[in-house]
Structures are given as structure tokens and as C-alpha cells.
PDB file of C-alpha atoms in Angstrom:
ATOM      1  CA  UNK A  48     170.846  96.764  61.003  1.00  0.00           C
ATOM      2  CA  UNK A  49     167.529  99.132  60.784  1.00  0.00           C
ATOM      3  CA  UNK A  50     164.357  98.103  58.532  1.00  0.00           C
ATOM      4  CA  UNK A  51     165.202 100.446  55.004  1.00  0.00           C
ATOM      5  CA  UNK A  52     161.531 102.432  55.427  1.00  0.00           C
ATOM      6  CA  UNK A  53     160.847 101.963  51.689  1.00  0.00           C
ATOM      7  CA  UNK A  54     160.592 105.833  49.619  1.00  0.00           C
ATOM      8  CA  UNK A  55     160.284 103.769  45.823  1.00  0.00           C
ATOM      9  CA  UNK A  56     157.532 101.249  47.468  1.00  0.00           C
ATOM     10  CA  UNK A  57     155.382 103.607  49.652  1.00  0.00           C
ATOM     11  CA  UNK A  58     155.150 106.656  46.892  1.00  0.00           C
ATOM     12  CA  UNK A  59     154.819 103.952  44.198  1.00  0.00           C
ATOM     13  CA  UNK A  60     151.393 103.164  45.768  1.00  0.00           C
ATOM     14  CA  UNK A  61     150.539 105.954  47.296  1.00  0.00           C
ATOM     15  CA  UNK A  62     150.565 107.149  43.061  1.00  0.00           C
ATOM     16  CA  UNK A  63     148.580 104.172  42.217  1.00  0.00           C
ATOM     17  CA  UNK A  64     145.243 105.041  45.353  1.00  0.00           C
ATOM     18  CA  UNK A  65     145.849 108.239  42.982  1.00  0.00           C
ATOM     19  CA  UNK A  66     145.468 106.888  39.478  1.00  0.00           C
ATOM     20  CA  UNK A  67     142.512 105.176  40.951  1.00  0.00           C
ATOM     21  CA  UNK A  68     141.020 108.024  41.587  1.00  0.00           C
ATOM     22  CA  UNK A  69     141.770 110.114  38.879  1.00  0.00           C
ATOM     23  CA  UNK A  70     139.930 107.484  37.011  1.00  0.00           C
ATOM     24  CA  UNK A  71     136.791 106.730  38.692  1.00  0.00           C
ATOM     25  CA  UNK A  72     136.509 110.688  38.466  1.00  0.00           C
ATOM     26  CA  UNK A  73     137.008 110.741  34.594  1.00  0.00           C
ATOM     27  CA  UNK A  74     133.562 108.873  34.599  1.00  0.00           C
ATOM     28  CA  UNK A  75     132.183 111.155  36.282  1.00  0.00           C
ATOM     29  CA  UNK A  76     133.164 113.758  33.760  1.00  0.00           C
ATOM     30  CA  UNK A  77     135.731 114.930  35.713  1.00  0.00           C
ATOM     31  CA  UNK A  78     139.261 116.398  34.312  1.00  0.00           C
ATOM     32  CA  UNK A  79     142.804 117.270  37.065  1.00  0.00           C
ATOM     33  CA  UNK A  80     145.000 119.201  35.304  1.00  0.00           C
ATOM     34  CA  UNK A  81     147.620 120.864  36.743  1.00  0.00           C
ATOM     35  CA  UNK A  82     149.981 123.735  35.273  1.00  0.00           C
ATOM     36  CA  UNK A  83     153.823 123.683  35.986  1.00  0.00           C
ATOM     37  CA  UNK A  84     155.574 126.587  35.774  1.00  0.00           C
ATOM     38  CA  UNK A  85     159.212 127.016  34.226  1.00  0.00           C
ATOM     39  CA  UNK A  86     161.451 130.380  34.251  1.00  0.00           C
ATOM     40  CA  UNK A  87     164.518 129.652  32.439  1.00  0.00           C
ATOM     41  CA  UNK A  88     166.600 126.795  32.095  1.00  0.00           C
ATOM     42  CA  UNK A  89     168.287 125.336  35.800  1.00  0.00           C
ATOM     43  CA  UNK A  90     168.971 121.858  34.876  1.00  0.00           C
ATOM     44  CA  UNK A  91     168.259 120.434  38.121  1.00  0.00           C
ATOM     45  CA  UNK A  92     164.607 122.564  37.910  1.00  0.00           C
ATOM     46  CA  UNK A  93     164.203 120.584  34.299  1.00  0.00           C
ATOM     47  CA  UNK A  94     164.961 117.376  35.571  1.00  0.00           C
ATOM     48  CA  UNK A  95     161.953 118.181  38.429  1.00  0.00           C
ATOM     49  CA  UNK A  96     159.973 119.454  35.701  1.00  0.00           C
ATOM     50  CA  UNK A  97     160.154 116.047  34.424  1.00  0.00           C
ATOM     51  CA  UNK A  98     159.507 113.826  36.879  1.00  0.00           C
ATOM     52  CA  UNK A  99     156.709 115.950  37.684  1.00  0.00           C
ATOM     53  CA  UNK A 100     154.987 115.342  33.822  1.00  0.00           C
ATOM     54  CA  UNK A 101     156.159 111.750  34.719  1.00  0.00           C
ATOM     55  CA  UNK A 102     153.594 111.318  37.394  1.00  0.00           C
ATOM     56  CA  UNK A 103     151.301 112.773  36.470  1.00  0.00           C
ATOM     57  CA  UNK A 104     151.075 110.884  32.763  1.00  0.00           C
ATOM     58  CA  UNK A 105     151.835 107.908  34.908  1.00  0.00           C
ATOM     59  CA  UNK A 106     148.528 109.013  37.454  1.00  0.00           C
ATOM     60  CA  UNK A 107     146.330 109.921  34.234  1.00  0.00           C
ATOM     61  CA  UNK A 108     146.682 113.771  35.264  1.00  0.00           C
ATOM     62  CA  UNK A 109     146.312 116.556  32.924  1.00  0.00           C
ATOM     63  CA  UNK A 110     149.153 118.358  32.427  1.00  0.00           C
ATOM     64  CA  UNK A 111     150.021 121.898  31.417  1.00  0.00           C
ATOM     65  CA  UNK A 112     153.258 122.432  31.289  1.00  0.00           C
ATOM     66  CA  UNK A 113     154.587 126.677  30.737  1.00  0.00           C
ATOM     67  CA  UNK A 114     158.054 126.962  30.090  1.00  0.00           C
ATOM     68  CA  UNK A 115     160.097 130.634  30.156  1.00  0.00           C
ATOM     69  CA  UNK A 116     162.736 131.524  28.475  1.00  0.00           C
ATOM     70  CA  UNK A 117     164.641 133.265  31.712  1.00  0.00           C
ATOM     71  CA  UNK A 118     164.221 136.941  30.657  1.00  0.00           C
ATOM     72  CA  UNK A 119     160.669 136.790  31.249  1.00  0.00           C
ATOM     73  CA  UNK A 120     159.051 139.611  33.753  1.00  0.00           C
ATOM     74  CA  UNK A 121     157.958 139.483  36.502  1.00  0.00           C
ATOM     75  CA  UNK A 122     155.202 141.116  35.559  1.00  0.00           C
ATOM     76  CA  UNK A 123     154.674 138.749  32.517  1.00  0.00           C
ATOM     77  CA  UNK A 124     155.024 135.824  35.063  1.00  0.00           C
ATOM     78  CA  UNK A 125     152.018 137.149  37.526  1.00  0.00           C
ATOM     79  CA  UNK A 126     149.647 138.120  34.163  1.00  0.00           C
ATOM     80  CA  UNK A 127     150.372 134.059  33.524  1.00  0.00           C
ATOM     81  CA  UNK A 128     149.054 133.002  37.170  1.00  0.00           C
ATOM     82  CA  UNK A 129     145.807 135.574  36.372  1.00  0.00           C
ATOM     83  CA  UNK A 130     144.392 133.191  34.130  1.00  0.00           C
ATOM     84  CA  UNK A 131     145.847 129.964  35.904  1.00  0.00           C
ATOM     85  CA  UNK A 132     143.450 131.536  38.638  1.00  0.00           C
ATOM     86  CA  UNK A 133     140.471 131.609  36.221  1.00  0.00           C
ATOM     87  CA  UNK A 134     140.955 128.543  34.214  1.00  0.00           C
ATOM     88  CA  UNK A 135     138.294 126.747  35.866  1.00  0.00           C
ATOM     89  CA  UNK A 136     139.774 123.676  34.611  1.00  0.00           C
ATOM     90  CA  UNK A 137     142.848 123.988  36.196  1.00  0.00           C
ATOM     91  CA  UNK A 138     143.050 122.432  39.338  1.00  0.00           C
ATOM     92  CA  UNK A 139     147.001 122.960  40.774  1.00  0.00           C
ATOM     93  CA  UNK A 140     149.383 125.640  39.998  1.00  0.00           C
ATOM     94  CA  UNK A 141     153.063 124.809  40.107  1.00  0.00           C
ATOM     95  CA  UNK A 142     155.684 127.800  39.943  1.00  0.00           C
ATOM     96  CA  UNK A 143     159.124 125.474  40.163  1.00  0.00           C
ATOM     97  CA  UNK A 144     162.106 127.073  42.807  1.00  0.00           C
ATOM     98  CA  UNK A 145     164.393 128.665  42.696  1.00  0.00           C
ATOM     99  CA  UNK A 146     163.351 131.500  40.526  1.00  0.00           C
ATOM    100  CA  UNK A 147     165.553 133.630  37.964  1.00  0.00           C
ATOM    101  CA  UNK A 148     167.001 136.369  40.164  1.00  0.00           C
ATOM    102  CA  UNK A 149     164.690 139.750  39.407  1.00  0.00           C
ATOM    103  CA  UNK A 150     161.488 137.909  40.101  1.00  0.00           C
ATOM    104  CA  UNK A 151     159.707 138.579  43.808  1.00  0.00           C
ATOM    105  CA  UNK A 152     159.763 134.608  45.141  1.00  0.00           C
ATOM    106  CA  UNK A 153     157.721 135.548  47.792  1.00  0.00           C
ATOM    107  CA  UNK A 154     155.232 137.948  45.633  1.00  0.00           C
ATOM    108  CA  UNK A 155     154.394 135.300  43.145  1.00  0.00           C
ATOM    109  CA  UNK A 156     153.862 132.805  45.732  1.00  0.00           C
ATOM    110  CA  UNK A 157     150.609 134.868  47.675  1.00  0.00           C
ATOM    111  CA  UNK A 158     150.230 135.433  43.218  1.00  0.00           C
ATOM    112  CA  UNK A 159     148.636 130.985  43.105  1.00  0.00           C
ATOM    113  CA  UNK A 160     145.364 131.417  43.755  1.00  0.00           C
ATOM    114  CA  UNK A 161     146.094 128.967  47.748  1.00  0.00           C
ATOM    115  CA  UNK A 162     142.560 126.792  46.252  1.00  0.00           C
ATOM    116  CA  UNK A 163     145.528 125.862  43.785  1.00  0.00           C
ATOM    117  CA  UNK A 164     148.137 126.216  45.644  1.00  0.00           C
ATOM    118  CA  UNK A 165     149.707 122.383  45.473  1.00  0.00           C
ATOM    119  CA  UNK A 166     152.703 123.003  46.359  1.00  0.00           C
ATOM    120  CA  UNK A 167     151.413 124.213  50.505  1.00  0.00           C
ATOM    121  CA  UNK A 168     154.225 126.826  50.061  1.00  0.00           C
ATOM    122  CA  UNK A 169     151.265 129.813  49.868  1.00  0.00           C
ATOM    123  CA  UNK A 170     150.638 131.755  53.416  1.00  0.00           C
ATOM    124  CA  UNK A 171     147.186 131.356  53.871  1.00  0.00           C
ATOM    125  CA  UNK A 172     148.249 127.173  53.318  1.00  0.00           C
ATOM    126  CA  UNK A 173     150.423 127.579  55.809  1.00  0.00           C
ATOM    127  CA  UNK A 174     147.437 129.600  58.097  1.00  0.00           C
ATOM    128  CA  UNK A 175     145.328 126.627  57.231  1.00  0.00           C
ATOM    129  CA  UNK A 176     148.038 123.721  58.358  1.00  0.00           C
ATOM    130  CA  UNK A 177     148.715 125.606  61.421  1.00  0.00           C
ATOM    131  CA  UNK A 178     144.448 125.391  62.670  1.00  0.00           C
ATOM    132  CA  UNK A 179     143.738 122.574  61.370  1.00  0.00           C
ATOM    133  CA  UNK A 180     141.695 122.972  59.055  1.00  0.00           C
ATOM    134  CA  UNK A 181     142.104 121.830  54.919  1.00  0.00           C
ATOM    135  CA  UNK A 182     144.567 122.797  52.528  1.00  0.00           C
ATOM    136  CA  UNK A 183     147.212 122.272  51.048  1.00  0.00           C
ATOM    137  CA  UNK A 184     150.411 120.719  52.753  1.00  0.00           C
ATOM    138  CA  UNK A 185     154.484 120.806  51.490  1.00  0.00           C
ATOM    139  CA  UNK A 186     154.929 117.983  49.895  1.00  0.00           C
ATOM    140  CA  UNK A 187     158.334 116.842  51.210  1.00  0.00           C
ATOM    141  CA  UNK A 188     157.048 116.697  54.974  1.00  0.00           C
ATOM    142  CA  UNK A 189     153.138 115.070  53.848  1.00  0.00           C
ATOM    143  CA  UNK A 190     155.489 112.336  52.674  1.00  0.00           C
ATOM    144  CA  UNK A 191     157.270 112.238  55.725  1.00  0.00           C
ATOM    145  CA  UNK A 192     154.108 111.314  57.575  1.00  0.00           C
ATOM    146  CA  UNK A 193     152.998 108.656  54.874  1.00  0.00           C
ATOM    147  CA  UNK A 194     156.847 107.152  55.232  1.00  0.00           C
ATOM    148  CA  UNK A 195     156.163 107.136  58.881  1.00  0.00           C
ATOM    149  CA  UNK A 196     152.648 105.995  58.731  1.00  0.00           C
ATOM    150  CA  UNK A 197     152.696 102.862  56.677  1.00  0.00           C
ATOM    151  CA  UNK A 198     156.378 102.272  58.006  1.00  0.00           C
ATOM    152  CA  UNK A 199     154.094 100.683  61.169  1.00  0.00           C
ATOM    153  CA  UNK A 200     155.796 103.913  63.289  1.00  0.00           C
ATOM    154  CA  UNK A 201     153.702 105.047  65.906  1.00  0.00           C
ATOM    155  CA  UNK A 202     153.977 108.458  66.556  1.00  0.00           C
ATOM    156  CA  UNK A 203     151.019 108.675  69.174  1.00  0.00           C
ATOM    157  CA  UNK A 204     153.048 110.135  72.030  1.00  0.00           C
ATOM    158  CA  UNK A 205     155.772 109.707  70.792  1.00  0.00           C
ATOM    159  CA  UNK A 206     158.765 111.972  71.018  1.00  0.00           C
ATOM    160  CA  UNK A 207     159.762 112.672  67.676  1.00  0.00           C
ATOM    161  CA  UNK A 208     162.794 115.524  67.014  1.00  0.00           C
ATOM    162  CA  UNK A 209     162.456 117.468  63.428  1.00  0.00           C
ATOM    163  CA  UNK A 210     166.581 119.066  63.195  1.00  0.00           C
ATOM    164  CA  UNK A 211     165.689 121.490  60.697  1.00  0.00           C
ATOM    165  CA  UNK A 212     163.241 124.871  61.290  1.00  0.00           C
ATOM    166  CA  UNK A 213     162.791 126.305  56.956  1.00  0.00           C
ATOM    167  CA  UNK A 214     159.573 127.269  55.986  1.00  0.00           C
ATOM    168  CA  UNK A 215     159.384 124.443  53.457  1.00  0.00           C
ATOM    169  CA  UNK A 216     159.853 121.158  55.565  1.00  0.00           C
ATOM    170  CA  UNK A 217     160.940 122.322  59.759  1.00  0.00           C
ATOM    171  CA  UNK A 218     158.107 123.954  60.406  1.00  0.00           C
ATOM    172  CA  UNK A 219     154.778 122.203  58.354  1.00  0.00           C
ATOM    173  CA  UNK A 220     157.291 119.152  59.454  1.00  0.00           C
ATOM    174  CA  UNK A 221     156.943 119.652  63.011  1.00  0.00           C
ATOM    175  CA  UNK A 222     153.221 120.849  62.545  1.00  0.00           C
ATOM    176  CA  UNK A 223     152.359 117.582  61.089  1.00  0.00           C
ATOM    177  CA  UNK A 224     153.864 114.788  63.708  1.00  0.00           C
ATOM    178  CA  UNK A 225     151.397 117.589  65.968  1.00  0.00           C
ATOM    179  CA  UNK A 226     148.341 117.161  64.437  1.00  0.00           C
ATOM    180  CA  UNK A 227     149.391 112.646  65.481  1.00  0.00           C
ATOM    181  CA  UNK A 228     149.674 113.825  68.910  1.00  0.00           C
ATOM    182  CA  UNK A 229     154.052 113.611  68.796  1.00  0.00           C
ATOM    183  CA  UNK A 230     155.398 115.876  71.378  1.00  0.00           C
ATOM    184  CA  UNK A 231     158.059 117.202  69.576  1.00  0.00           C
ATOM    185  CA  UNK A 232     161.485 119.287  69.267  1.00  0.00           C
ATOM    186  CA  UNK A 233     162.119 121.377  66.942  1.00  0.00           C
ATOM    187  CA  UNK A 234     165.807 121.800  66.947  1.00  0.00           C
ATOM    188  CA  UNK A 235     167.974 124.301  64.637  1.00  0.00           C
ATOM    189  CA  UNK A 236     171.824 125.703  64.674  1.00  0.00           C
ATOM    190  CA  UNK A 237     171.135 127.992  67.947  1.00  0.00           C
ATOM    191  CA  UNK A 238     170.272 124.991  69.729  1.00  0.00           C
ATOM    192  CA  UNK A 239     172.206 123.648  72.222  1.00  0.00           C
ATOM    193  CA  UNK A 240     172.914 119.643  73.429  1.00  0.00           C
ATOM    194  CA  UNK A 241     171.645 118.586  69.877  1.00  0.00           C
ATOM    195  CA  UNK A 242     173.343 115.635  70.176  1.00  0.00           C
ATOM    196  CA  UNK A 243     171.032 114.753  73.666  1.00  0.00           C
ATOM    197  CA  UNK A 244     167.804 116.450  72.223  1.00  0.00           C
ATOM    198  CA  UNK A 245     168.323 114.041  69.540  1.00  0.00           C
ATOM    199  CA  UNK A 246     169.519 110.589  71.619  1.00  0.00           C
ATOM    200  CA  UNK A 247     166.248 110.773  73.125  1.00  0.00           C
ATOM    201  CA  UNK A 248     164.025 111.510  69.905  1.00  0.00           C
ATOM    202  CA  UNK A 249     161.964 108.513  68.845  1.00  0.00           C
ATOM    203  CA  UNK A 250     161.797 109.552  65.743  1.00  0.00           C
ATOM    204  CA  UNK A 251     164.173 112.062  64.378  1.00  0.00           C
ATOM    205  CA  UNK A 252     163.279 113.892  61.257  1.00  0.00           C
ATOM    206  CA  UNK A 253     166.496 115.430  59.134  1.00  0.00           C
ATOM    207  CA  UNK A 254     166.547 118.345  57.527  1.00  0.00           C
ATOM    208  CA  UNK A 255     169.442 120.101  58.192  1.00  0.00           C
ATOM    209  CA  UNK A 256     171.038 120.816  54.831  1.00  0.00           C
ATOM    210  CA  UNK A 257     174.397 120.116  55.780  1.00  0.00           C
ATOM    211  CA  UNK A 258     175.809 116.303  54.309  1.00  0.00           C
ATOM    212  CA  UNK A 259     175.744 113.610  56.679  1.00  0.00           C
ATOM    213  CA  UNK A 260     174.907 115.671  59.583  1.00  0.00           C
ATOM    214  CA  UNK A 261     173.631 113.468  62.358  1.00  0.00           C
ATOM    215  CA  UNK A 262     175.900 109.771  62.580  1.00  0.00           C
ATOM    216  CA  UNK A 263     174.960 107.326  64.175  1.00  0.00           C
ATOM    217  CA  UNK A 264     176.442 108.779  68.502  1.00  0.00           C
ATOM    218  CA  UNK A 265     172.963 111.286  67.630  1.00  0.00           C
ATOM    219  CA  UNK A 266     170.437 108.588  67.520  1.00  0.00           C
ATOM    220  CA  UNK A 267     169.006 106.807  70.376  1.00  0.00           C
ATOM    221  CA  UNK A 268     168.435 102.882  69.895  1.00  0.00           C
ATOM    222  CA  UNK A 269     165.967 101.563  67.467  1.00  0.00           C
ATOM    223  CA  UNK A 270     164.826 105.462  66.606  1.00  0.00           C
ATOM    224  CA  UNK A 271     162.843 105.674  63.179  1.00  0.00           C
ATOM    225  CA  UNK A 272     165.085 108.407  61.478  1.00  0.00           C
ATOM    226  CA  UNK A 273     164.247 110.092  58.458  1.00  0.00           C
ATOM    227  CA  UNK A 274     166.663 111.466  56.426  1.00  0.00           C
ATOM    228  CA  UNK A 275     165.574 115.051  54.233  1.00  0.00           C
ATOM    229  CA  UNK A 276     168.739 116.442  53.039  1.00  0.00           C
ATOM    230  CA  UNK A 277     169.692 114.914  49.495  1.00  0.00           C
ATOM    231  CA  UNK A 278     173.524 116.192  47.831  1.00  0.00           C
ATOM    232  CA  UNK A 279     175.523 114.947  45.874  1.00  0.00           C
ATOM    233  CA  UNK A 280     179.484 113.326  46.822  1.00  0.00           C
ATOM    234  CA  UNK A 281     182.059 115.300  45.802  1.00  0.00           C
ATOM    235  CA  UNK A 282     183.828 114.904  42.512  1.00  0.00           C
ATOM    236  CA  UNK A 283     181.625 111.048  42.127  1.00  0.00           C
ATOM    237  CA  UNK A 284     177.227 110.491  40.910  1.00  0.00           C
ATOM    238  CA  UNK A 285     176.819 109.383  44.222  1.00  0.00           C
ATOM    239  CA  UNK A 286     174.237 110.554  46.680  1.00  0.00           C
ATOM    240  CA  UNK A 287     174.060 111.132  50.103  1.00  0.00           C
ATOM    241  CA  UNK A 288     171.512 113.042  52.850  1.00  0.00           C
ATOM    242  CA  UNK A 289     171.464 114.644  55.842  1.00  0.00           C
ATOM    243  CA  UNK A 290     172.213 111.643  57.836  1.00  0.00           C
ATOM    244  CA  UNK A 291     175.132 109.197  58.002  1.00  0.00           C
ATOM    245  CA  UNK A 292     174.068 106.082  56.651  1.00  0.00           C
ATOM    246  CA  UNK A 293     175.504 103.924  57.414  1.00  0.00           C
ATOM    247  CA  UNK A 294     177.045 104.976  61.311  1.00  0.00           C
ATOM    248  CA  UNK A 295     172.878 105.069  62.041  1.00  0.00           C
ATOM    249  CA  UNK A 296     171.435 102.097  60.146  1.00  0.00           C
ATOM    250  CA  UNK A 297     173.327 100.053  62.750  1.00  0.00           C
ATOM    251  CA  UNK A 298     171.384 101.695  65.589  1.00  0.00           C
ATOM    252  CA  UNK A 299     168.493 102.529  63.954  1.00  0.00           C
ATOM    253  CA  UNK A 300     164.741 100.248  63.699  1.00  0.00           C
ATOM    254  CA  UNK A 301     164.307 102.501  61.008  1.00  0.00           C
ATOM    255  CA  UNK A 302     165.125 104.291  58.482  1.00  0.00           C
ATOM    256  CA  UNK A 303     164.807 106.032  55.241  1.00  0.00           C
ATOM    257  CA  UNK A 304     168.207 105.494  52.250  1.00  0.00           C
ATOM    258  CA  UNK A 305     169.211 108.112  50.818  1.00  0.00           C
ATOM    259  CA  UNK A 306     167.988 107.937  47.762  1.00  0.00           C
ATOM    260  CA  UNK A 307     164.763 105.962  47.102  1.00  0.00           C
ATOM    261  CA  UNK A 308     163.160 107.875  50.232  1.00  0.00           C
ATOM    262  CA  UNK A 309     161.493 110.868  51.089  1.00  0.00           C
ATOM    263  CA  UNK A 310     162.147 111.991  47.226  1.00  0.00           C
ATOM    264  CA  UNK A 311     159.798 110.280  45.380  1.00  0.00           C
ATOM    265  CA  UNK A 312     157.637 110.959  48.367  1.00  0.00           C
ATOM    266  CA  UNK A 313     157.800 114.862  47.014  1.00  0.00           C
ATOM    267  CA  UNK A 314     156.294 113.979  43.653  1.00  0.00           C
ATOM    268  CA  UNK A 315     153.915 111.880  44.910  1.00  0.00           C
ATOM    269  CA  UNK A 316     152.127 113.873  47.592  1.00  0.00           C
ATOM    270  CA  UNK A 317     151.987 116.879  44.711  1.00  0.00           C
ATOM    271  CA  UNK A 318     149.558 114.448  42.357  1.00  0.00           C
ATOM    272  CA  UNK A 319     147.825 113.670  45.637  1.00  0.00           C
ATOM    273  CA  UNK A 320     147.530 117.222  46.507  1.00  0.00           C
ATOM    274  CA  UNK A 321     145.907 117.579  42.939  1.00  0.00           C
ATOM    275  CA  UNK A 322     143.481 114.701  43.436  1.00  0.00           C
ATOM    276  CA  UNK A 323     142.117 116.696  46.356  1.00  0.00           C
ATOM    277  CA  UNK A 324     141.778 120.170  44.911  1.00  0.00           C
ATOM    278  CA  UNK A 325     139.466 118.440  42.787  1.00  0.00           C
ATOM    279  CA  UNK A 326     137.741 116.512  44.782  1.00  0.00           C
ATOM    280  CA  UNK A 327     136.971 119.529  46.914  1.00  0.00           C
ATOM    281  CA  UNK A 328     136.070 121.664  43.913  1.00  0.00           C
ATOM    282  CA  UNK A 329     134.383 119.339  41.478  1.00  0.00           C
TER     283      UNK A 329
END
């Protein structure tokens, strides 16, 4: 049976480290502030924003919350972002996605100052990651790297396979694994021989957006499996990932559960990005 990689514990460790550094900055008169913008009342987004506020409170990061009505215009949102870009007391700006259909998400992401882009979605942030210069990394793939490192997974020379090529997880995940000297293959819906490729992976990161898609037959004996997916099982309150946990844990060496694996790391990394922004600009 595979060893469980405990995302709750590792994320708590990371938040405690952030909390300590935020407190140290306060003694030097430096406050860390995150501005969170929510447009509309999407239930999942409301929950995410609430969790981010709790994490800010725990780590000592100031949270400025802007909860705007659904009918907010693109122009009004861009004006608010411009004001926050110019506000020297704000270190990070986060616009909760998805936005209402009448607002262009790409235009909104590009409007955020890259030095305050704590979500790591701005094209300049992606460019910085690609060429290896300092900048913000998308929180979920950054969290996966922390899970791998802190669970004692050796990435140097490892054969790493990422299933999924999204801009938010798959692509940055591949670059981050390369940065750790892994040999990386990125698979997607057009990949041939997916099972064979996955079975060669020492580290398998699954972010394909399909419940229980990867089962034990895709996994090499003793491999480390990171499940980025999260889905509600039809008609129940139970959650599952992109990996069929029951069959996978019989083969894998280490595996993340859903929930309690990657999920908690995303918010912990967001707090860390806010801290890094303050450290860069103090």
C-alpha cells in the first residue's frame, strides 16, 4: 500500500513558515497585504474567497476584500485593478475566476501588475517562469513541487509525466519539474499510448479534469502519484480526483489523497507568493 502524502500537514507547515516571516516583517514596519476581488456570487468562488481570507488571517497577512455585484462592468473592474496596482500598500492582487461572461478574463489578467500577480497567471509571469528569472508561479503547480520535495521524492533525473496541458497547471508543472532536473513528458487528449507512457513514470502528476481516469494499470510499481483533480461524486457529498485512488494506492509508492492532498497547498502557496511580493518590494 502506498504512503499517503499529507497535503494538510505540509500546507500547515508552509503557512506556519509564512506566518513567522510575516511577523518578522511587521517588527520592521512592513505589512503584507492581499487584495481579493470577487465579481458575482458563484457558490464555489465564494467558498474559495472565504478560505483565502481565513488563510490571510492565520498568517497575519492583511486582506482587502472587494465583493462586486454580478453586473459590474469590465471597465469598472479594470479601474479598480488600476487603483490597486498604484496602491503601494497592496502587495498582491487576486481576481477570483471565473468572471461573469460579459467580462474578458484575459484582459483582466493582463491588467494586473506582474509584480503583484500572486496567482502567477499574467503572460509576463509565465514568461519569467519559462526563462528561469524570478517571478510568481501559479499556486497549484508550485504546491505540487513542495509536496514532492517535502515528502522526500527525488526529482533529480526522475522520469516525470504530467497528464494535462492547461495554462494553469499542466504547462507550468512541466517547467517546474524541468527546473528540478526531472526528464519531463507532457501528455494530453491527443497522446498515443498514454498508458505505456504513464507506466514509465517515476513521478506521475495527473491534471486531466476527468474523474478516476487514471487507475492502477497506468502506474509503475513504486511511483509517486500526485492527483490534482477534484470532482464531486454524482449525488453525494463525497469527492474524488482524476486518479482512481483505490486501485492506484495498491501500486504506487506514494500518493496524494483527494481531498487533503494538492488542494490545501494552493492556498498555502498563495500566502507564500504574497510574502515573496512584500520581500521583493520592501
